[in-house]
Amino acid sequence: PSPRLSSDKVRVKVLFSGVGPVTQSDIQLAASSDAVVLAFNVRAPDHVVEQEAKQSAVRICSQRIIYRLLEEVGDLMVGSAANVDQEIVLGHASVLQVFSLKGSKGERGPTVAGCRVSDGNLRADMRYRIVRDGEVIHEDAYCDSLKRVKQVVDTVGKDAECGLMLKDFNDVQPGDEVICYTVENRPATTEEVLQQQAAEVGR
C-alpha cells in the first residue's frame, strides 16, 4: 500500500506506475484488478484506449494539476471507505430521586429514576448513558419504561419531570446525569478520511 494515500479505513495499492500516455495494457491491468487509472499531465488517451476502458468499465482520472488529481483520489477513498458510527446526543437529565419497585417473592424489583430534563429530550426508543461525578458508570442502556405523570410516554421534553427505568441496570443514584443518545451509521466524509490519512503519514 502507498503510505501517503492510505488510512485505517482505506488502503491504496499502486499496481503499476510509468511515464507516457495511458495504454491498453494499463486498462487491462486495471480491469483485472478492479482498479482506477490515474493519469497526470499526459495527453488524452487515444480512441482505442478509450474504447477499451469503456468496454472494461475502467475509470480513467486524468488531470494536469496535481492537487486536482489528489482531490479525485480523495473522492475515490471516501467512496471506498467503510461507514462510520456517529453519536448524536438528544438530551440530558438529572436524577432527583430513585424508587425501588417491589419484585416477586419480596425481592427488590427494578429501580425507577425520577428525573428532570435539563435540555433536549428523553426518548423511550433511544440509548442511555449514566454519568456519576464526571465518570461514565454505564452506557448502551435501553429504556424499559418512560413515564410522565404515571402515563407511559415516548418523549419527555425540557424542564419536565419523568420516571425512567432502564433495562438490566438498577444502580442509579440521586445526582447522576442521564444522557439520551443515538448512534447513526453514515458514510465517512472526505475530511474524515483525509484526516486519518494525515495521521497515518505522521506516524
Tab-separated table of C-alpha atoms in Angstrom:
chain	number	residue	atom	x	y	z
A	1	PRO	CA	0.000	0.000	0.000
A	2	SER	CA	1.028	3.581	-0.554
A	3	PRO	CA	1.726	5.035	2.957
A	4	ARG	CA	0.787	8.564	1.908
A	5	LEU	CA	-2.504	7.545	0.357
A	6	SER	CA	-3.767	5.135	2.986
A	7	SER	CA	-5.651	5.195	6.268
A	8	ASP	CA	-7.157	2.760	8.739
A	9	LYS	CA	-10.360	2.950	6.698
A	10	VAL	CA	-8.938	2.623	3.170
A	11	ARG	CA	-5.756	1.156	1.708
A	12	VAL	CA	-4.466	2.471	-1.619
A	13	LYS	CA	-2.349	0.000	-3.558
A	14	VAL	CA	-0.281	1.121	-6.558
A	15	LEU	CA	-0.247	-1.718	-9.088
A	16	PHE	CA	1.960	-0.051	-11.687
A	17	SER	CA	3.483	3.332	-12.438
A	18	GLY	CA	5.138	4.626	-15.587
A	19	VAL	CA	5.546	7.573	-17.923
A	20	GLY	CA	3.668	8.468	-21.070
A	21	PRO	CA	0.001	8.269	-22.050
A	22	VAL	CA	-2.433	5.627	-20.849
A	23	THR	CA	-2.124	2.414	-22.843
A	24	GLN	CA	-4.274	-0.625	-23.481
A	25	SER	CA	-2.097	-2.662	-21.110
A	26	ASP	CA	-2.838	-0.119	-18.358
A	27	ILE	CA	-6.559	-0.606	-18.962
A	28	GLN	CA	-6.216	-4.377	-18.996
A	29	LEU	CA	-4.289	-4.368	-15.714
A	30	ALA	CA	-6.882	-2.085	-14.107
A	31	ALA	CA	-9.750	-4.233	-15.393
A	32	SER	CA	-8.230	-7.418	-13.982
A	33	SER	CA	-7.726	-5.772	-10.571
A	34	ASP	CA	-10.894	-3.652	-10.344
A	35	ALA	CA	-8.643	-0.583	-10.224
A	36	VAL	CA	-8.704	3.024	-11.417
A	37	VAL	CA	-6.174	4.534	-13.816
A	38	LEU	CA	-4.638	7.843	-12.690
A	39	ALA	CA	-3.013	9.975	-15.363
A	40	PHE	CA	-1.143	13.185	-14.571
A	41	ASN	CA	-0.103	15.748	-17.181
A	42	VAL	CA	-0.223	13.396	-20.146
A	43	ARG	CA	-2.072	13.640	-23.428
A	44	ALA	CA	-5.588	12.282	-23.645
A	45	PRO	CA	-5.948	8.547	-24.340
A	46	ASP	CA	-6.471	7.661	-27.995
A	47	HIS	CA	-9.739	6.258	-29.316
A	48	VAL	CA	-8.677	2.627	-28.991
A	49	VAL	CA	-7.707	3.074	-25.338
A	50	GLU	CA	-10.940	4.957	-24.586
A	51	GLN	CA	-12.992	2.171	-26.156
A	52	GLU	CA	-11.053	-0.445	-24.189
A	53	ALA	CA	-11.705	1.467	-20.955
A	54	LYS	CA	-15.401	1.845	-21.754
A	55	GLN	CA	-15.856	-1.824	-22.597
A	56	SER	CA	-13.941	-2.889	-19.477
A	57	ALA	CA	-15.729	-0.360	-17.214
A	58	VAL	CA	-12.372	1.126	-16.168
A	59	ARG	CA	-12.348	4.692	-14.938
A	60	ILE	CA	-9.542	6.991	-16.125
A	61	CYS	CA	-8.846	10.001	-13.908
A	62	SER	CA	-6.761	12.436	-15.935
A	63	GLN	CA	-5.645	15.825	-14.625
A	64	ARG	CA	-2.949	18.389	-15.431
A	65	ILE	CA	-2.982	19.984	-11.974
A	66	ILE	CA	-1.663	17.745	-9.211
A	67	TYR	CA	-3.959	18.895	-6.408
A	68	ARG	CA	-6.999	18.176	-8.561
A	69	LEU	CA	-5.749	14.658	-9.146
A	70	LEU	CA	-5.243	14.255	-5.394
A	71	GLU	CA	-8.795	15.507	-4.839
A	72	GLU	CA	-10.033	12.783	-7.170
A	73	VAL	CA	-8.046	10.215	-5.210
A	74	GLY	CA	-9.600	11.573	-2.019
A	75	ASP	CA	-13.076	11.193	-3.515
A	76	LEU	CA	-12.274	7.608	-4.515
A	77	MET	CA	-11.064	6.864	-0.981
A	78	VAL	CA	-14.249	8.277	0.510
A	79	GLY	CA	-16.337	6.167	-1.841
A	80	SER	CA	-14.438	3.057	-0.743
A	81	ALA	CA	-14.300	3.853	2.972
A	82	ALA	CA	-16.432	1.925	5.424
A	83	ASN	CA	-19.285	3.737	7.107
A	84	VAL	CA	-18.624	5.372	10.465
A	85	ASP	CA	-20.735	5.449	13.620
A	86	GLN	CA	-21.674	8.934	14.795
A	87	GLU	CA	-23.114	9.533	18.240
A	88	ILE	CA	-25.874	12.145	18.471
A	89	VAL	CA	-26.849	13.392	21.929
A	90	LEU	CA	-30.583	14.050	22.168
A	91	GLY	CA	-30.890	15.276	25.740
A	92	HIS	CA	-29.643	15.441	29.315
A	93	ALA	CA	-31.467	14.930	32.596
A	94	SER	CA	-30.544	14.911	36.275
A	95	VAL	CA	-31.707	12.223	38.686
A	96	LEU	CA	-33.642	13.837	41.548
A	97	GLN	CA	-34.583	10.697	43.457
A	98	VAL	CA	-34.903	6.956	42.978
A	99	PHE	CA	-37.678	4.484	43.716
A	100	SER	CA	-37.346	0.716	44.079
A	101	LEU	CA	-40.298	-1.269	42.827
A	102	LYS	CA	-41.384	-4.460	44.547
A	103	GLY	CA	-40.192	-7.648	42.949
A	104	SER	CA	-41.611	-11.117	43.126
A	105	LYS	CA	-41.392	-13.054	46.424
A	106	GLY	CA	-40.422	-9.941	48.318
A	107	GLU	CA	-37.235	-9.376	46.364
A	108	ARG	CA	-36.127	-5.927	45.368
A	109	GLY	CA	-37.512	-5.002	41.967
A	110	PRO	CA	-36.353	-2.609	39.265
A	111	THR	CA	-35.251	0.949	40.093
A	112	VAL	CA	-37.079	3.945	38.718
A	113	ALA	CA	-35.078	7.164	38.384
A	114	GLY	CA	-37.095	10.298	38.974
A	115	CYS	CA	-35.534	12.760	36.535
A	116	ARG	CA	-35.816	16.339	35.349
A	117	VAL	CA	-34.824	17.012	31.742
A	118	SER	CA	-32.306	19.863	31.567
A	119	ASP	CA	-32.037	20.132	27.786
A	120	GLY	CA	-33.230	18.358	24.683
A	121	ASN	CA	-35.493	15.408	25.387
A	122	LEU	CA	-35.535	11.834	26.629
A	123	ARG	CA	-36.917	9.228	24.248
A	124	ALA	CA	-38.106	5.734	25.010
A	125	ASP	CA	-36.561	4.240	21.856
A	126	MET	CA	-33.017	5.562	22.306
A	127	ARG	CA	-29.871	4.611	24.253
A	128	TYR	CA	-28.822	5.927	27.642
A	129	ARG	CA	-25.590	6.682	29.469
A	130	ILE	CA	-25.271	7.287	33.218
A	131	VAL	CA	-22.578	9.659	34.481
A	132	ARG	CA	-21.660	9.985	38.161
A	133	ASP	CA	-19.146	12.544	39.420
A	134	GLY	CA	-17.865	13.020	35.886
A	135	GLU	CA	-17.327	9.292	35.281
A	136	VAL	CA	-19.379	7.096	32.976
A	137	ILE	CA	-20.672	4.211	35.076
A	138	HIS	CA	-22.986	2.648	32.498
A	139	GLU	CA	-23.772	3.097	28.819
A	140	ASP	CA	-25.563	1.468	25.911
A	141	ALA	CA	-28.557	1.032	28.204
A	142	TYR	CA	-32.036	0.843	26.740
A	143	CYS	CA	-35.223	2.214	28.205
A	144	ASP	CA	-37.565	-0.271	29.858
A	145	SER	CA	-40.148	2.340	30.825
A	146	LEU	CA	-40.570	6.097	30.449
A	147	LYS	CA	-43.461	7.723	32.285
A	148	ARG	CA	-44.747	11.257	32.728
A	149	VAL	CA	-47.361	11.763	35.456
A	150	LYS	CA	-47.874	7.975	35.631
A	151	GLN	CA	-48.581	7.792	31.914
A	152	VAL	CA	-46.331	5.832	29.562
A	153	VAL	CA	-44.877	8.267	27.017
A	154	ASP	CA	-42.479	8.151	24.089
A	155	THR	CA	-40.786	11.506	24.715
A	156	VAL	CA	-40.218	13.867	27.633
A	157	GLY	CA	-39.114	17.421	26.857
A	158	LYS	CA	-37.006	20.090	28.526
A	159	ASP	CA	-37.812	21.078	32.147
A	160	ALA	CA	-40.310	18.217	32.501
A	161	GLU	CA	-40.023	15.543	35.188
A	162	CYS	CA	-40.397	11.847	34.475
A	163	GLY	CA	-39.773	8.347	35.716
A	164	LEU	CA	-37.126	6.423	33.788
A	165	MET	CA	-36.439	2.719	34.169
A	166	LEU	CA	-33.521	1.155	32.302
A	167	LYS	CA	-33.194	-2.441	31.188
A	168	ASP	CA	-30.816	-4.546	33.297
A	169	PHE	CA	-29.469	-1.588	35.273
A	170	ASN	CA	-30.641	-0.503	38.716
A	171	ASP	CA	-27.618	1.285	40.194
A	172	VAL	CA	-28.968	4.795	39.708
A	173	GLN	CA	-28.449	7.413	42.402
A	174	PRO	CA	-29.676	10.957	43.025
A	175	GLY	CA	-27.313	13.414	41.372
A	176	ASP	CA	-26.477	11.124	38.461
A	177	GLU	CA	-26.564	12.626	34.980
A	178	VAL	CA	-28.641	10.833	32.369
A	179	ILE	CA	-27.656	11.242	28.728
A	180	CYS	CA	-30.034	10.158	25.997
A	181	TYR	CA	-28.346	9.469	22.659
A	182	THR	CA	-28.462	7.544	19.428
A	183	VAL	CA	-25.802	6.204	17.086
A	184	GLU	CA	-26.153	6.702	13.354
A	185	ASN	CA	-24.158	4.758	10.799
A	186	ARG	CA	-23.238	7.037	7.899
A	187	PRO	CA	-20.699	7.301	5.079
A	188	ALA	CA	-17.335	8.789	6.040
A	189	THR	CA	-16.735	12.346	4.854
A	190	THR	CA	-13.781	13.425	2.737
A	191	GLU	CA	-12.393	15.365	5.687
A	192	GLU	CA	-12.544	12.329	7.997
A	193	VAL	CA	-10.758	10.065	5.538
A	194	LEU	CA	-8.084	12.660	4.751
A	195	GLN	CA	-7.548	13.419	8.438
A	196	GLN	CA	-6.976	9.726	9.052
A	197	GLN	CA	-4.623	9.661	6.091
A	198	ALA	CA	-2.652	12.627	7.508
A	199	ALA	CA	-2.424	10.910	10.879
A	200	GLU	CA	-1.056	7.761	9.219
A	201	VAL	CA	1.603	9.797	7.402
A	202	GLY	CA	2.631	11.472	10.669
A	203	ARG	CA	3.275	8.150	12.446
